[in-house]
Amino acid sequence: MSPALTAISNTGTAPLRFPHRNLLGIEGLSADEITFLLDLADSYVQQNREADKKSTILRGRTIINLFFENSTRTRTSFELAGKRLGGDVINMSVSTSSIKKGETLIDTAMTLNAMHPDVLVVRHPDSGAVALLSQKVNCAVINGGDGSHEHPTQALLDALTIRRRRGKLQGLLVAICGDILHSRVARSNIQLLQIMGARVRLIAPATLLPAAAERLGAEVFLDMRKGLKDCDIVMMLRLQTERMQGSFVPSIREYFHFFGLDYDKLSAAKPDALIMHPGPMNRGVEIDSEVADDIDRSVIREQVEMGVAVRMAVLDALTRDPAQRNAPHGK
Ligand code: NCD
C-alpha cells in the first residue's frame, strides 16, 4: 500500500473528515467533505493502475449490491471497488430476488440486514426509495441512483475527472445538456458543482427541463449554441426513455439536430472544452459518435476509470471506525 493510503486508511489514526453514516445524495455535503472524498479517490486511482490492485482495508466486511434497476457501470465498479479493498461483495438483482414473489422493498432490506452486511449499495427506480430503506437497516447505505432524484457517486466521479484534468472545480463553467428532467445525474451534479464553486448551465428543450429549473441555481438555455458559449465542460445526458410517459421530443432526428452534440455546436464552447457523458450513450441521439470518441476532447472513458476510484473512497469512508467518523470536522 502506498504511504498516502496508509496515512488515511481505517487502520490509521487520521481522524475522518466524513462524519456521515450513509451516502444518500450530494445534498447536505459540505465542500470540505466532497474534497475529502475526492482526495481519497485520487489515491485509489494510483492503486488501480498498479499490477497488484488489492489492499485489505475492507477485509472481513460484506458489501451487498442491491439493484432494482439495470446497471452496467455502477454495479460493476462498486463490485470491483469492494473487491480491490479486500471486501466480500454479493450482487443481488431484482430478477433473481423475491421481489417478483411480492416481497416489498422493506422486507428485502430487513432480510438482507439480518445477514449483517456492512454496506448496502442500492439502486431503485423510485426517488426516495433508498433513503427510506436506509432507515430500516443497521448498515451503511449508498445510493446507486434513485429514480430521477440523486446519483451521488456519479457526480463525485465526474468531479474527480474534471479536477484531475483542470486542477480545480472553482470558477469553471459547466454545461449540462439534454434530458435534465429525468436525470438523477444532473440533479447530483448541479448540487456538487455549485457547492464546489463552479457555474452551471442547463441546456435542454423546454419539455425536458424540470418545472422550477431556475430555482436550481443554474442558468437555463433552450438553445445549444448560446448555452455552450465559452463553457469549459460539456456534460451530455442520455434521453431516459424508460422514465418517459408519452412523447417529450418530436423525433430523434429533430432532437439530434437541435440538441445532439456535434462539432458544429461544440465550436461555441472553449476550444479545449472537455466532453463528458455518464453512459450509456445513445450515439447519434444526444451525441455524435465522432465527438464521443475524440481522444483530445472526450473524457468519457476516464469517467469510467474514476468511477472505480470514487467508489473505493466512499466504501472506505463509510466503513471506518465510528469513533473516527465523529472526529471534529476538518481535522
Ligand atoms: C446513469 C444512471 O443510471 O442514472 N448512468 C450511470 O450510472 N452510468 C445515467 C443514465 O442511465 O443515463
XYZ file of N, CA, C and O and ligand atoms in Angstrom, residues 67 69-75 123 144-148 150-151 153-154 157 182-186 236-240 242-243 277-282 286 304 311, ligand 1:
172
model
N -29.668 -4.139 -6.624
C -30.061 -3.335 -7.792
C -31.451 -3.707 -8.296
O -31.652 -4.800 -8.816
N -32.818 -1.912 -10.583
C -32.842 -1.325 -11.926
C -31.562 -1.759 -12.624
O -30.552 -1.982 -11.957
N -31.594 -1.841 -13.943
C -30.403 -2.265 -14.683
C -29.230 -1.328 -14.470
O -29.408 -0.130 -14.268
N -28.061 -1.899 -14.565
C -26.850 -1.091 -14.456
C -25.680 -1.895 -14.988
O -25.613 -3.103 -14.778
N -24.769 -1.239 -15.685
C -23.533 -1.910 -16.076
C -22.403 -1.286 -15.285
O -21.804 -1.916 -14.415
N -22.162 -0.001 -15.557
C -21.035 0.700 -14.951
C -21.096 0.756 -13.439
O -20.138 0.407 -12.747
N -22.230 1.225 -12.923
C -22.306 1.470 -11.480
C -22.149 0.167 -10.703
O -21.359 0.082 -9.761
N -22.857 -0.878 -11.115
C -22.790 -2.134 -10.365
C -21.398 -2.771 -10.471
O -20.808 -3.170 -9.482
N -29.792 0.619 -5.850
C -30.357 1.378 -6.976
C -31.819 1.003 -7.080
O -32.178 -0.175 -7.016
N -27.083 4.216 -5.179
C -26.522 3.959 -6.518
C -27.422 4.508 -7.608
O -27.293 4.121 -8.773
N -28.332 5.418 -7.222
C -29.275 6.022 -8.167
C -30.696 5.708 -7.766
O -31.086 4.547 -7.742
N -31.466 6.737 -7.382
C -32.887 6.526 -7.035
C -33.772 7.377 -7.942
O -33.818 8.587 -7.846
N -34.457 6.703 -8.854
C -35.360 7.388 -9.787
C -34.661 8.538 -10.473
O -33.527 8.406 -10.941
N -35.325 9.695 -10.499
C -34.690 10.864 -11.107
C -34.150 11.803 -10.027
O -33.941 12.982 -10.261
N -31.258 11.346 -7.133
C -29.813 11.577 -6.940
C -28.992 10.364 -7.373
O -29.475 9.219 -7.353
N -27.754 10.621 -7.715
C -26.790 9.584 -8.070
C -25.430 10.135 -7.623
O -24.603 10.548 -8.437
N -22.508 9.088 -6.394
C -21.164 8.648 -6.798
C -20.866 9.042 -8.249
O -19.716 9.219 -8.617
N -21.909 9.207 -9.071
C -21.682 9.672 -10.445
C -21.176 11.119 -10.417
O -20.222 11.471 -11.125
N -17.581 11.134 -9.286
C -16.609 10.679 -10.291
C -16.474 11.705 -11.410
O -15.379 11.900 -11.968
N -35.436 14.037 -16.294
C -35.447 12.674 -15.749
C -34.106 12.261 -15.145
O -33.953 11.104 -14.757
N -33.151 13.187 -15.097
C -31.783 12.761 -14.771
C -31.362 12.976 -13.326
O -31.211 14.102 -12.859
N -31.088 11.861 -12.637
C -30.518 11.939 -11.280
C -29.061 12.385 -11.354
O -28.540 12.997 -10.429
N -28.405 12.093 -12.477
C -27.020 12.533 -12.662
C -26.978 14.066 -12.676
O -26.126 14.692 -12.036
N -27.922 14.675 -13.387
C -27.966 16.135 -13.445
C -28.207 16.717 -12.059
O -27.496 17.623 -11.616
N -23.009 15.712 -21.448
C -24.197 15.292 -22.180
C -24.963 14.234 -21.387
O -24.365 13.427 -20.681
N -26.283 14.226 -21.545
C -27.108 13.245 -20.831
C -27.902 12.404 -21.818
O -28.303 12.880 -22.881
N -28.176 11.185 -21.412
C -28.971 10.261 -22.237
C -30.454 10.633 -22.164
O -30.931 11.071 -21.108
N -31.140 10.446 -23.270
C -32.610 10.573 -23.251
C -33.141 9.364 -22.478
O -32.995 8.227 -22.931
N -33.743 9.581 -21.312
C -34.156 8.459 -20.452
C -35.573 8.003 -20.811
O -36.525 8.233 -20.064
N -37.021 5.301 -20.686
C -37.707 4.396 -19.747
C -38.462 5.157 -18.656
O -39.326 4.608 -17.988
N -38.098 6.429 -18.440
C -38.817 7.219 -17.431
C -39.868 8.137 -18.072
O -40.470 8.951 -17.404
N -19.922 12.260 -20.548
C -21.210 11.567 -20.645
C -21.181 10.447 -19.603
O -20.202 9.701 -19.541
N -22.236 10.313 -18.785
C -22.181 9.278 -17.742
C -22.340 7.865 -18.295
O -22.027 6.889 -17.598
N -22.819 7.744 -19.529
C -23.108 6.433 -20.110
C -24.385 5.882 -19.502
O -24.781 6.326 -18.424
N -25.047 4.967 -20.164
C -24.766 4.508 -21.512
C -25.131 5.574 -22.552
O -26.096 6.305 -22.365
N -24.325 5.645 -23.617
C -24.533 6.676 -24.639
C -25.470 6.194 -25.723
O -25.415 5.024 -26.111
N -26.294 7.089 -26.210
C -27.045 6.823 -27.437
C -26.362 7.606 -28.543
O -26.602 8.806 -28.702
N -28.043 11.870 -28.561
C -27.615 13.063 -27.820
C -26.167 13.441 -28.140
O -25.714 14.518 -27.783
N -15.197 6.498 -16.470
C -15.414 5.116 -16.021
C -14.284 4.700 -15.071
O -14.516 4.119 -14.011
N -15.707 5.051 -5.905
C -16.497 4.081 -5.119
C -15.627 3.422 -4.058
O -16.110 3.105 -2.970
C -26.763 6.992 -15.342
C -27.872 6.484 -14.451
O -28.072 5.286 -14.324
O -28.508 7.332 -13.860
N -25.864 6.003 -15.730
C -24.866 5.607 -14.921
O -24.993 5.488 -13.724
N -23.678 5.399 -15.510
C -27.272 7.756 -16.489
C -28.191 7.079 -17.452
O -28.683 5.980 -17.220
O -28.436 7.695 -18.488
